[in-house]
CSV table of C-alpha atoms and ligand atoms in Angstrom, one decimal:
chain,number,residue,atom,x,y,z
A,1,UNK,CA,-60.9,-11.9,-14.0
A,2,UNK,CA,-60.4,-14.4,-11.2
A,3,UNK,CA,-63.5,-16.2,-10.2
A,4,UNK,CA,-63.6,-16.5,-6.4
A,5,UNK,CA,-64.4,-20.1,-5.5
A,6,UNK,CA,-67.7,-20.4,-3.7
A,7,UNK,CA,-68.7,-16.7,-4.1
A,8,UNK,CA,-72.2,-16.1,-5.3
A,9,UNK,CA,-73.0,-12.7,-3.9
A,10,UNK,CA,-76.0,-11.8,-1.9
A,11,UNK,CA,-77.0,-8.2,-2.5
A,12,UNK,CA,-77.6,-8.4,-6.1
A,13,UNK,CA,-79.3,-5.3,-7.1
A,14,UNK,CA,-81.9,-5.5,-9.9
A,15,UNK,CA,-80.7,-5.0,-13.5
A,16,UNK,CA,-81.8,-1.3,-13.6
A,17,UNK,CA,-79.9,-0.6,-10.3
A,18,UNK,CA,-76.9,-2.5,-11.5
A,19,UNK,CA,-76.6,-0.3,-14.6
A,20,UNK,CA,-76.7,2.7,-12.4
A,21,UNK,CA,-73.9,1.5,-10.1
A,22,UNK,CA,-70.3,2.3,-11.2
A,23,UNK,CA,-67.9,-0.7,-11.0
A,24,UNK,CA,-67.0,-1.9,-7.6
A,25,UNK,CA,-69.8,0.1,-5.9
A,26,UNK,CA,-72.7,-1.2,-3.8
A,27,UNK,CA,-76.0,0.5,-3.0
A,28,UNK,CA,-76.8,1.7,0.5
A,29,UNK,CA,-80.0,3.2,1.8
A,30,UNK,CA,-78.0,5.0,4.5
A,31,UNK,CA,-75.9,8.1,4.3
A,32,UNK,CA,-72.6,7.2,5.9
A,33,UNK,CA,-70.3,9.9,7.3
A,34,UNK,CA,-66.7,9.9,6.2
A,35,UNK,CA,-64.1,12.6,7.0
A,36,UNK,CA,-60.5,12.6,7.9
A,37,UNK,CA,-61.0,14.1,11.4
A,38,UNK,CA,-63.5,15.8,13.6
A,39,UNK,CA,-66.6,17.5,12.2
A,40,UNK,CA,-66.2,21.3,11.7
A,41,UNK,CA,-68.7,23.6,13.2
A,42,UNK,CA,-68.8,27.0,11.7
A,43,UNK,CA,-71.2,29.7,12.9
A,44,UNK,CA,-73.3,31.2,10.1
A,45,UNK,CA,-72.4,34.8,11.2
A,46,UNK,CA,-68.7,34.0,10.7
A,47,UNK,CA,-69.2,32.1,7.5
A,48,UNK,CA,-68.3,33.5,4.1
A,49,UNK,CA,-67.5,32.0,0.7
A,50,UNK,CA,-64.7,33.5,-1.4
A,51,UNK,CA,-64.0,33.1,-5.1
A,52,UNK,CA,-60.4,33.7,-6.3
A,53,UNK,CA,-58.5,33.7,-9.5
A,54,UNK,CA,-54.7,33.7,-9.2
A,55,UNK,CA,-54.1,36.3,-6.5
A,56,UNK,CA,-57.2,38.3,-7.0
A,57,UNK,CA,-60.6,38.1,-5.3
A,58,UNK,CA,-63.5,37.7,-7.8
A,59,UNK,CA,-66.2,37.7,-5.2
A,60,UNK,CA,-67.1,37.1,-1.6
A,61,UNK,CA,-70.4,36.4,0.0
A,62,UNK,CA,-71.7,36.4,3.6
A,63,UNK,CA,-74.2,33.7,4.5
A,64,UNK,CA,-77.1,36.1,4.0
A,65,UNK,CA,-75.8,37.2,0.6
A,66,UNK,CA,-75.1,33.6,-0.4
A,67,UNK,CA,-78.6,32.5,0.5
A,68,UNK,CA,-80.0,35.3,-1.7
A,69,UNK,CA,-78.3,33.9,-4.8
A,70,UNK,CA,-80.4,32.0,-7.3
A,71,UNK,CA,-81.2,28.5,-5.9
A,72,UNK,CA,-81.1,25.3,-7.9
A,73,UNK,CA,-82.4,21.9,-6.8
A,74,UNK,CA,-80.8,18.7,-8.2
A,75,UNK,CA,-81.5,15.0,-7.7
A,76,UNK,CA,-78.5,12.8,-8.3
A,77,UNK,CA,-76.7,9.5,-7.4
A,78,UNK,CA,-73.6,9.8,-5.3
A,79,UNK,CA,-70.6,7.5,-5.2
A,80,UNK,CA,-68.1,7.3,-2.4
A,81,UNK,CA,-64.6,5.8,-3.0
A,82,UNK,CA,-65.1,3.6,0.1
A,83,UNK,CA,-67.6,1.7,-2.2
A,84,UNK,CA,-71.1,2.8,-1.2
A,85,UNK,CA,-73.4,4.6,-3.6
A,86,UNK,CA,-76.7,6.2,-2.8
A,87,UNK,CA,-79.4,6.9,-5.4
A,88,UNK,CA,-81.7,9.8,-5.8
A,89,UNK,CA,-80.3,12.2,-3.3
A,90,UNK,CA,-81.9,15.6,-3.4
A,91,UNK,CA,-79.9,18.8,-2.9
A,92,UNK,CA,-80.4,22.6,-3.0
A,93,UNK,CA,-77.8,25.3,-3.4
A,94,UNK,CA,-76.1,27.6,-5.8
A,95,UNK,CA,-74.6,26.2,-9.0
A,96,UNK,CA,-71.0,27.2,-9.8
A,97,UNK,CA,-72.5,28.7,-13.0
A,98,UNK,CA,-74.7,31.0,-11.0
A,99,UNK,CA,-71.8,31.8,-8.6
A,100,UNK,CA,-69.6,32.9,-11.5
A,101,UNK,CA,-72.5,35.0,-12.8
A,102,UNK,CA,-72.9,36.6,-9.4
A,103,UNK,CA,-69.2,37.5,-9.5
A,104,UNK,CA,-69.8,39.1,-12.9
A,105,UNK,CA,-68.0,36.5,-15.0
A,106,UNK,CA,-69.5,35.7,-18.3
A,107,UNK,CA,-67.2,32.8,-18.9
A,108,UNK,CA,-65.4,30.6,-16.4
A,109,UNK,CA,-61.6,30.8,-16.1
A,110,UNK,CA,-60.0,27.9,-17.8
A,111,UNK,CA,-57.9,25.2,-16.1
A,112,UNK,CA,-58.3,24.0,-12.5
A,113,UNK,CA,-59.7,24.9,-9.2
A,114,UNK,CA,-58.7,24.2,-5.6
A,115,UNK,CA,-61.5,24.0,-3.0
A,116,UNK,CA,-60.4,25.1,0.5
A,117,UNK,CA,-62.4,24.1,3.5
A,118,UNK,CA,-62.7,24.7,7.2
A,119,UNK,CA,-60.4,22.3,9.0
A,120,UNK,CA,-57.7,22.6,6.2
A,121,UNK,CA,-59.2,20.1,3.8
A,122,UNK,CA,-58.5,20.8,0.1
A,123,UNK,CA,-59.5,19.1,-3.1
A,124,UNK,CA,-58.5,19.8,-6.8
A,125,UNK,CA,-60.9,19.9,-9.7
A,126,UNK,CA,-61.0,20.5,-13.4
A,127,UNK,CA,-63.1,23.6,-14.1
A,128,UNK,CA,-64.8,21.6,-16.8
A,129,UNK,CA,-66.1,19.3,-14.1
A,130,UNK,CA,-67.8,22.2,-12.3
A,131,UNK,CA,-69.6,24.3,-14.9
A,132,UNK,CA,-72.6,23.7,-17.1
A,133,UNK,CA,-74.8,22.6,-14.2
A,134,UNK,CA,-72.5,19.8,-13.2
A,135,UNK,CA,-71.7,21.1,-9.7
A,136,UNK,CA,-73.0,23.4,-6.9
A,137,UNK,CA,-72.4,24.7,-3.5
A,138,UNK,CA,-75.1,22.8,-1.6
A,139,UNK,CA,-76.7,24.1,1.6
A,140,UNK,CA,-79.7,21.8,1.8
A,141,UNK,CA,-80.2,18.1,1.7
A,142,UNK,CA,-83.7,16.6,1.3
A,143,UNK,CA,-85.1,20.1,2.1
A,144,UNK,CA,-83.3,20.5,5.4
A,145,UNK,CA,-80.2,22.6,6.1
A,146,UNK,CA,-77.1,20.4,5.7
A,147,UNK,CA,-76.0,18.9,9.0
A,148,UNK,CA,-72.4,19.7,10.0
A,149,UNK,CA,-71.5,16.0,9.8
A,150,UNK,CA,-72.5,16.0,6.2
A,151,UNK,CA,-70.6,19.2,5.4
A,152,UNK,CA,-73.0,21.9,6.5
A,153,UNK,CA,-73.4,24.8,6.3
A,154,UNK,CA,-72.2,24.5,2.8
A,155,UNK,CA,-70.4,21.8,0.8
A,156,UNK,CA,-69.3,21.4,-2.8
A,157,UNK,CA,-71.4,18.9,-4.7
A,158,UNK,CA,-69.8,17.3,-7.8
A,159,UNK,CA,-72.0,14.1,-8.1
A,160,UNK,CA,-70.3,12.7,-11.2
A,161,UNK,CA,-67.0,12.3,-9.4
A,162,UNK,CA,-66.2,10.2,-6.2
A,163,UNK,CA,-67.7,12.0,-3.2
A,164,UNK,CA,-64.4,13.1,-1.7
A,165,UNK,CA,-64.4,15.7,-4.4
A,166,UNK,CA,-67.6,17.1,-2.9
A,167,UNK,CA,-65.7,18.9,-0.2
A,168,UNK,CA,-67.4,19.5,3.1
A,169,UNK,CA,-67.4,22.9,4.9
A,170,UNK,CA,-66.1,24.7,1.7
A,171,UNK,CA,-65.1,28.3,2.2
A,172,UNK,CA,-62.9,29.3,-0.8
A,173,UNK,CA,-62.7,28.4,-4.4
A,174,UNK,CA,-59.4,29.3,-6.1
A,175,UNK,CA,-59.1,29.1,-9.9
A,176,UNK,CA,-55.5,28.2,-11.0
A,177,UNK,CA,-53.4,27.2,-14.0
A,178,UNK,CA,-51.9,24.1,-12.6
A,179,UNK,CA,-53.6,20.9,-11.4
A,180,UNK,CA,-51.9,20.4,-8.0
A,181,UNK,CA,-53.2,17.6,-5.7
A,182,UNK,CA,-55.5,18.4,-2.8
A,183,UNK,CA,-55.7,16.5,0.4
A,184,UNK,CA,-56.7,13.0,-0.6
A,185,UNK,CA,-55.1,13.4,-3.9
A,186,UNK,CA,-51.7,13.7,-2.2
A,187,UNK,CA,-52.5,10.7,0.0
A,188,UNK,CA,-52.7,8.2,-2.8
A,189,UNK,CA,-56.1,9.0,-4.3
A,190,UNK,CA,-56.7,9.8,-8.0
A,191,UNK,CA,-56.4,13.4,-9.3
A,192,UNK,CA,-59.8,13.3,-11.1
A,193,UNK,CA,-61.8,10.5,-9.5
A,194,UNK,CA,-64.3,9.5,-12.1
A,195,UNK,CA,-66.3,6.5,-10.6
A,196,UNK,CA,-67.3,5.2,-14.1
A,197,UNK,CA,-63.6,4.7,-14.9
A,198,UNK,CA,-63.0,3.5,-11.4
A,199,UNK,CA,-60.3,6.2,-10.9
A,200,UNK,CA,-60.0,5.5,-7.1
A,201,UNK,CA,-56.3,5.6,-6.5
A,202,UNK,CA,-53.3,7.4,-7.9
A,203,UNK,CA,-52.2,4.5,-10.0
A,204,UNK,CA,-55.6,4.0,-11.7
A,205,UNK,CA,-55.8,5.3,-15.3
B,1,UNK,CA,-39.4,-0.1,-12.3
B,2,UNK,CA,-42.9,0.9,-11.5
B,3,UNK,CA,-43.7,3.6,-9.0
B,4,UNK,CA,-45.4,3.0,-5.6
B,5,UNK,CA,-48.8,4.3,-6.7
B,6,UNK,CA,-49.0,2.1,-9.7
B,7,UNK,CA,-47.9,-0.9,-7.6
B,8,UNK,CA,-50.5,-0.2,-5.0
B,9,UNK,CA,-53.3,0.2,-7.6
B,10,UNK,CA,-52.6,-3.1,-9.2
B,11,UNK,CA,-54.8,-6.1,-8.4
B,12,UNK,CA,-52.8,-9.1,-7.2
B,13,UNK,CA,-53.9,-12.6,-6.6
B,14,UNK,CA,-53.5,-13.5,-2.9
B,15,UNK,CA,-53.5,-17.0,-1.5
B,16,UNK,CA,-55.0,-17.8,1.8
B,17,UNK,CA,-52.4,-19.5,4.0
B,18,UNK,CA,-54.1,-19.6,7.4
B,19,UNK,CA,-57.4,-18.8,9.1
B,20,UNK,CA,-57.8,-18.5,12.8
B,21,UNK,CA,-60.6,-17.5,15.1
B,22,UNK,CA,-60.0,-14.4,17.3
B,23,UNK,CA,-63.5,-14.4,18.9
B,24,UNK,CA,-66.8,-16.1,18.2
B,25,UNK,CA,-67.5,-13.6,15.3
B,26,UNK,CA,-64.0,-12.5,14.3
B,27,UNK,CA,-61.4,-14.3,12.2
B,28,UNK,CA,-57.9,-13.4,11.1
B,29,UNK,CA,-57.0,-14.5,7.6
B,30,UNK,CA,-53.4,-14.7,6.5
B,31,UNK,CA,-52.6,-14.2,2.8
B,32,UNK,CA,-49.5,-14.7,0.7
B,33,UNK,CA,-49.4,-11.7,-1.7
B,34,UNK,CA,-46.6,-12.1,-4.2
B,35,UNK,CA,-45.2,-8.7,-5.2
B,36,UNK,CA,-46.7,-6.9,-2.1
B,37,UNK,CA,-45.2,-3.4,-2.2
B,38,UNK,CA,-45.1,-3.1,1.7
B,39,UNK,CA,-47.3,-1.0,4.0
B,40,UNK,CA,-47.4,1.2,7.0
B,41,UNK,CA,-49.5,0.5,10.1
B,42,UNK,CA,-53.1,1.7,9.6
B,43,UNK,CA,-53.3,1.3,5.8
B,44,UNK,CA,-56.0,-0.9,4.2
B,45,UNK,CA,-56.5,-3.1,1.1
B,46,UNK,CA,-59.4,-3.4,-1.3
B,47,UNK,CA,-60.6,-6.9,-1.8
B,48,UNK,CA,-62.5,-8.1,-4.9
B,49,UNK,CA,-64.7,-11.1,-5.1
B,50,UNK,CA,-66.1,-12.3,-8.4
B,51,UNK,CA,-68.9,-14.8,-8.9
B,52,UNK,CA,-69.0,-17.2,-11.9
B,53,UNK,CA,-71.4,-15.0,-13.8
B,54,UNK,CA,-69.2,-11.9,-13.4
B,55,UNK,CA,-70.9,-10.3,-10.5
B,56,UNK,CA,-68.4,-8.4,-8.4
B,57,UNK,CA,-68.3,-7.2,-4.8
B,58,UNK,CA,-65.5,-5.0,-3.4
B,59,UNK,CA,-64.8,-4.0,0.2
B,60,UNK,CA,-62.0,-2.3,2.1
B,61,UNK,CA,-60.2,-4.1,5.0
B,62,UNK,CA,-57.5,-2.7,7.2
B,63,UNK,CA,-54.2,-4.5,7.3
B,64,UNK,CA,-53.8,-6.1,10.7
B,65,UNK,CA,-50.1,-7.2,10.4
B,66,UNK,CA,-47.3,-4.8,11.3
B,67,UNK,CA,-45.6,-2.5,8.8
B,68,UNK,CA,-43.0,-4.0,6.4
B,69,UNK,CA,-42.5,-5.5,3.0
B,70,UNK,CA,-43.2,-9.1,3.8
B,71,UNK,CA,-45.6,-10.7,1.2
B,72,UNK,CA,-47.5,-12.3,4.1
B,73,UNK,CA,-50.3,-10.0,5.3
B,74,UNK,CA,-53.1,-10.5,7.7
B,75,UNK,CA,-56.7,-9.1,7.7
B,76,UNK,CA,-59.0,-9.4,10.7
B,77,UNK,CA,-62.7,-9.6,9.7
B,78,UNK,CA,-65.8,-9.2,11.8
B,79,UNK,CA,-68.8,-11.1,10.5
B,80,UNK,CA,-71.5,-8.5,10.3
B,81,UNK,CA,-75.0,-9.9,10.3
B,82,UNK,CA,-76.1,-10.7,6.7
B,83,UNK,CA,-72.9,-9.3,5.4
B,84,UNK,CA,-72.2,-10.2,1.8
B,85,UNK,CA,-68.4,-10.1,1.9
B,86,UNK,CA,-67.7,-10.7,5.6
B,87,UNK,CA,-70.2,-13.5,5.5
B,88,UNK,CA,-68.4,-15.2,2.6
B,89,UNK,CA,-65.0,-14.7,4.2
B,90,UNK,CA,-66.2,-16.4,7.4
B,91,UNK,CA,-68.3,-19.2,6.0
B,92,UNK,CA,-66.8,-20.1,2.6
B,93,UNK,CA,-63.1,-19.1,2.4
B,94,UNK,CA,-60.6,-22.0,2.9
B,95,UNK,CA,-56.8,-22.2,3.1
B,96,UNK,CA,-55.5,-22.4,-0.4
B,97,UNK,CA,-58.3,-20.2,-1.9
B,98,UNK,CA,-57.3,-17.3,-4.1
B,99,UNK,CA,-58.7,-13.8,-3.9
B,100,UNK,CA,-57.9,-10.5,-5.5
B,101,UNK,CA,-56.4,-7.8,-3.4
B,102,UNK,CA,-54.9,-4.4,-4.1
B,103,UNK,CA,-53.1,-1.9,-1.9
B,104,UNK,CA,-51.8,-0.6,0.4
B,105,UNK,CA,-54.3,2.3,0.3
B,106,UNK,CA,-54.6,5.3,2.5
B,107,UNK,CA,-51.5,7.4,3.3
B,108,UNK,CA,-53.3,9.4,6.0
B,109,UNK,CA,-54.7,7.1,8.6
B,110,UNK,CA,-51.2,5.6,8.8
B,111,UNK,CA,-48.4,5.6,11.3
B,112,UNK,CA,-44.7,5.4,10.7
B,113,UNK,CA,-42.0,4.8,13.3
B,114,UNK,CA,-40.3,8.0,11.9
B,115,UNK,CA,-43.1,10.0,13.5
B,116,UNK,CA,-42.6,8.9,17.0
B,117,UNK,CA,-44.3,11.7,18.9
B,118,UNK,CA,-46.5,9.7,21.2
B,119,UNK,CA,-49.6,7.9,20.3
B,120,UNK,CA,-53.2,7.9,21.6
B,121,UNK,CA,-55.2,5.1,20.1
B,122,UNK,CA,-59.0,4.7,20.6
B,123,UNK,CA,-60.8,1.7,19.2
B,124,UNK,CA,-64.3,0.4,19.1
B,125,UNK,CA,-64.9,-3.2,18.2
B,126,UNK,CA,-63.2,-4.2,15.0
B,127,UNK,CA,-61.8,-0.7,14.8
B,128,UNK,CA,-58.9,-2.2,16.7
B,129,UNK,CA,-57.5,-3.7,13.5
B,130,UNK,CA,-55.5,-0.8,12.0
B,131,UNK,CA,-54.5,0.3,15.5
B,132,UNK,CA,-53.2,-3.2,16.2
B,133,UNK,CA,-51.1,-2.9,13.1
B,134,UNK,CA,-49.7,0.4,14.4
B,135,UNK,CA,-48.9,-1.2,17.8
B,136,UNK,CA,-47.2,-4.2,16.1
B,137,UNK,CA,-45.2,-1.8,13.9
B,138,UNK,CA,-44.3,0.3,16.9
B,139,UNK,CA,-43.2,-2.7,18.9
B,140,UNK,CA,-41.1,-4.0,16.0
B,141,UNK,CA,-39.5,-0.6,15.4
B,142,UNK,CA,-38.7,-0.2,19.1
B,143,UNK,CA,-40.5,3.2,19.3
B,144,UNK,CA,-39.8,5.0,22.6
B,145,UNK,CA,-42.5,7.6,22.9
B,146,UNK,CA,-45.5,6.6,25.1
B,147,UNK,CA,-48.5,5.0,23.5
B,148,UNK,CA,-51.9,4.5,25.0
B,149,UNK,CA,-54.8,2.4,23.8
B,150,UNK,CA,-58.4,2.7,25.0
B,151,UNK,CA,-60.4,-0.1,23.5
B,152,UNK,CA,-64.1,-0.5,23.8
B,153,UNK,CA,-65.8,-3.9,23.4
B,154,UNK,CA,-69.2,-5.1,24.3
B,155,UNK,CA,-68.0,-7.9,26.6
B,156,UNK,CA,-64.8,-9.6,27.6
B,157,UNK,CA,-65.4,-12.4,25.0
B,158,UNK,CA,-65.6,-9.8,22.2
B,159,UNK,CA,-62.1,-8.4,22.8
B,160,UNK,CA,-60.0,-9.0,19.7
B,161,UNK,CA,-56.2,-9.7,20.1
B,162,UNK,CA,-56.7,-9.9,23.9
B,163,UNK,CA,-53.7,-12.1,24.7
B,164,UNK,CA,-51.3,-10.2,22.4
B,165,UNK,CA,-52.4,-6.8,23.8
B,166,UNK,CA,-51.8,-8.1,27.3
B,167,UNK,CA,-48.4,-9.3,26.3
B,168,UNK,CA,-47.5,-6.0,24.7
B,169,UNK,CA,-48.7,-4.1,27.8
B,170,UNK,CA,-46.6,-6.3,30.1
B,171,UNK,CA,-43.5,-6.2,28.0
B,172,UNK,CA,-43.4,-2.6,26.7
B,173,UNK,CA,-43.0,-0.1,29.5
B,174,UNK,CA,-44.2,2.8,27.3
B,175,UNK,CA,-47.5,1.2,26.3
B,176,UNK,CA,-50.6,1.6,28.5
B,177,UNK,CA,-53.6,-0.6,27.7
B,178,UNK,CA,-57.2,0.2,29.0
B,179,UNK,CA,-60.2,-1.9,28.1
B,180,UNK,CA,-63.8,-0.7,28.6
B,181,UNK,CA,-66.7,-3.1,28.4
B,182,UNK,CA,-70.0,-1.6,27.4
B,183,UNK,CA,-72.5,-4.4,28.1
B,184,UNK,CA,-71.4,-6.8,30.8
B,185,UNK,CA,-68.2,-6.9,32.8
B,186,UNK,CA,-67.3,-10.0,34.8
B,187,UNK,CA,-66.9,-9.8,38.5
B,188,UNK,CA,-63.5,-8.6,39.5
B,189,UNK,CA,-63.1,-6.6,36.2
B,190,UNK,CA,-60.5,-3.9,36.8
B,191,UNK,CA,-60.9,-2.0,33.5
B,192,UNK,CA,-63.4,0.6,32.6
B,193,UNK,CA,-67.1,0.1,32.2
B,194,UNK,CA,-69.5,1.8,29.8
B,195,UNK,CA,-69.1,4.0,26.8
B,196,UNK,CA,-66.1,6.2,26.3
B,197,UNK,CA,-66.8,9.8,27.2
B,198,UNK,CA,-64.8,12.8,28.2
B,199,UNK,CA,-64.4,11.8,31.8
B,200,UNK,CA,-63.0,8.5,30.9
B,201,UNK,CA,-60.7,10.0,28.3
B,202,UNK,CA,-59.3,12.5,30.9
B,203,UNK,CA,-59.0,9.8,33.6
B,204,UNK,CA,-57.0,7.7,31.2
B,205,UNK,CA,-54.8,10.7,30.3
B,206,UNK,CA,-55.9,11.0,26.7
B,207,UNK,CA,-55.1,14.7,27.0
B,208,UNK,CA,-53.4,17.0,24.5
B,209,UNK,CA,-50.2,17.4,26.6
B,210,UNK,CA,-47.3,17.0,24.2
B,211,UNK,CA,-49.4,17.1,21.1
B,212,UNK,CA,-49.6,13.4,20.5
B,213,UNK,CA,-50.9,11.8,17.4
B,214,UNK,CA,-54.4,10.5,17.9
B,215,UNK,CA,-56.0,7.8,15.9
B,216,UNK,CA,-59.7,6.8,16.3
B,217,UNK,CA,-61.3,3.9,14.6
B,218,UNK,CA,-64.6,2.1,14.8
B,219,UNK,CA,-68.2,2.4,13.8
B,220,UNK,CA,-69.2,5.8,12.4
B,221,UNK,CA,-71.2,7.0,15.4
B,222,UNK,CA,-68.4,5.9,17.8
B,223,UNK,CA,-65.7,7.8,15.9
B,224,UNK,CA,-67.9,10.9,15.5
B,225,UNK,CA,-68.6,11.2,19.2
B,226,UNK,CA,-65.1,10.6,20.3
B,227,UNK,CA,-63.5,13.0,17.8
B,228,UNK,CA,-65.8,15.7,19.1
B,229,UNK,CA,-64.8,15.0,22.7
B,230,UNK,CA,-61.1,15.1,21.8
B,231,UNK,CA,-61.4,18.5,20.1
B,232,UNK,CA,-63.4,19.8,23.1
B,233,UNK,CA,-60.6,18.6,25.4
B,234,UNK,CA,-58.1,20.7,23.4
B,235,UNK,CA,-56.7,18.3,20.9
B,236,UNK,CA,-55.9,20.0,17.6
B,237,UNK,CA,-58.3,18.8,15.0
B,238,UNK,CA,-55.4,18.2,12.6
B,239,UNK,CA,-53.8,15.8,15.1
B,240,UNK,CA,-57.0,13.6,15.3
B,241,UNK,CA,-57.1,11.1,12.5
B,242,UNK,CA,-60.2,9.1,12.1
B,243,UNK,CA,-61.3,6.0,10.2
B,244,UNK,CA,-65.0,5.0,10.0
B,245,UNK,CA,-65.6,1.4,9.3
B,246,UNK,CA,-69.2,1.3,8.4
B,247,UNK,CA,-72.7,2.4,8.3
B,248,UNK,CA,-73.4,1.1,11.8
B,249,UNK,CA,-75.1,3.9,13.6
B,250,UNK,CA,-74.7,6.2,10.7
B,251,UNK,CA,-76.7,9.4,10.9
B,252,UNK,CA,-79.9,8.7,9.0
B,253,UNK,CA,-81.3,11.7,7.2
C,301,FAD,C1,-61.2,1.9,5.3
C,301,FAD,C2,-62.0,0.7,5.8
C,301,FAD,C3,-61.4,-0.3,6.5
C,301,FAD,C4,-62.2,-1.3,7.0
C,301,FAD,N1,-61.5,-2.3,7.8
C,301,FAD,C5,-62.2,-3.3,8.3
C,301,FAD,C6,-61.6,-4.3,9.1
C,301,FAD,O1,-60.3,-4.3,9.3
C,301,FAD,N2,-62.3,-5.4,9.6
C,301,FAD,C7,-63.7,-5.4,9.3
C,301,FAD,O2,-64.3,-6.4,9.8
C,301,FAD,N3,-64.3,-4.5,8.6
C,301,FAD,C8,-63.6,-3.4,8.1
C,301,FAD,N4,-64.3,-2.5,7.3
C,301,FAD,C9,-65.7,-2.7,7.0
C,301,FAD,C10,-65.8,-3.5,5.7
C,301,FAD,O3,-65.3,-2.8,4.6
C,301,FAD,C11,-67.3,-3.9,5.4
C,301,FAD,O4,-68.0,-2.8,5.4
C,301,FAD,C12,-67.9,-4.9,6.3
C,301,FAD,O5,-67.1,-6.1,6.3
C,301,FAD,C13,-69.3,-5.3,5.9
C,301,FAD,O6,-69.3,-5.7,4.5
C,301,FAD,P1,-70.3,-6.9,4.2
C,301,FAD,O7,-70.2,-7.1,2.7
C,301,FAD,O8,-70.1,-8.1,5.0
C,301,FAD,O9,-71.7,-6.3,4.6
C,301,FAD,P2,-72.8,-5.7,3.6
C,301,FAD,O10,-73.5,-6.8,2.8
C,301,FAD,O11,-72.2,-4.6,2.8
C,301,FAD,O12,-73.8,-5.2,4.7
C,301,FAD,C14,-74.8,-6.0,5.4
C,301,FAD,C15,-75.4,-5.3,6.5
C,301,FAD,O13,-74.5,-4.9,7.5
C,301,FAD,C16,-74.4,-3.5,7.6
C,301,FAD,N5,-73.0,-3.2,7.7
C,301,FAD,C17,-72.2,-2.9,6.6
C,301,FAD,N6,-70.9,-2.6,7.1
C,301,FAD,C18,-70.9,-2.7,8.4
C,301,FAD,C19,-69.9,-2.5,9.4
C,301,FAD,N7,-68.7,-2.2,9.1
C,301,FAD,N8,-70.3,-2.8,10.7
C,301,FAD,C20,-71.6,-3.1,11.0
C,301,FAD,N9,-72.5,-3.3,10.1
C,301,FAD,C21,-72.2,-3.1,8.8
C,301,FAD,C22,-75.1,-2.9,6.4
C,301,FAD,O14,-75.7,-1.7,6.7
C,301,FAD,C23,-76.1,-4.0,6.1
C,301,FAD,O15,-77.3,-3.8,6.8
C,301,FAD,C24,-63.5,-1.4,6.8
C,301,FAD,C25,-64.2,-0.4,6.1
C,301,FAD,C26,-63.4,0.7,5.6
C,301,FAD,C27,-64.1,1.8,4.8
């Protein structure tokens, strides 16, 4: 650890807050927008969500069908790799567990998953990071339909990983055997992205 | 031999070698970073400050200097009001001080002379920094495809790198520079006035002809608006690369 001469720090969060912040993160009251390119706008009547395993389709839902699936609300802290964290964000949507159930699967496929999104964005995840109420397809933020700039109509929400894993405008979830890198993961970011281990970049352990 | 990713993720101790003022609120800081792995135009570093009691603050800053492997890199920092890190860098940091840096980070908002397909660059305020790195890289590499920069500042005194941009525009035939001033333009001002919109983008030929690579950088709201205009004008969304610098004007929910 190198002490920076003259640096005292200004935004010291209280002790409770600091314990809730992963290393290198700071707390923001705002909800910044970060994407690689322009916001995607998908009409709800053209929207669908597909679940795949290998080459086969496990399930596919239109917007209406998706909205009819069991809804779950979660309140969580979110952590962006660009260093901001936001506490107590409230989301509503369909957990991956419920999505698997709706597709008639009693147990989740093992291995990995690639999330595919409008605009071509992809991100890879461990199935274990998605099940047991750890992740959902979110359609509402603080009781309001998710804005396109924040990933609406539907985004993945995996709050215990850096927020780039919570892919905006998600349309297809594909289970697979291998852990191949998605978009950011092939541009120098970490394959898993656990904020508590500060797995920001490819070379981080 | 360690691979590039491991090298980029490693924290290095950088020494401040020079500090110069760009505008009243913007400074460029030069660092000597032994072992620097080299970077492309548009990439950034993470900077880590540690207080005596172990309190740590980290922030990202774009690399301003052109691509290459020189261990001398430059960052250009805008002092945001009340900013914890930018405030420290402006008020406290001196030549000879040491700071932890890691990078380069970001392989996407980056430009390499190997991809010389024409460049459209749009900057708001300190969003010019990574684009300046691209322009410096382009100049050094002798790129031949046309490049255009549309740069939005509040007033003439807020323009960063003004003299160097003028020099590049005068010396490089294939580089077209346009400034727009959003608050007050002096009399005799020949550039654009007001915020960047579709009409201005069209007038300045920021059109999709030839499928150029487009890079947009600045405050979040600025980037958001301009990216939407570009797509509406027919640019392929995959050609429009964006970097949002901060919560300024973020959509509050
Ligand atoms: C990839 C990337 C590259 C960046 N490159 C540069 C760069 O080259 N030059 C540069 O000057 N900055 C750059 N930034 C912004 C930089 O990381 C910091 O956010 C900025 O310096 C403010 O940090 P701070 O600690 O001074 O302010 P904080 O203490 O974090 O914030 C203080 C106040 O300022 C507001 N604020 C925070 N960030 C900004 C901002 N960017 N603009 C306006 N208000 C803000 C906050 O909402 C808060 O109210 C970059 C950001 C990213 C994500």
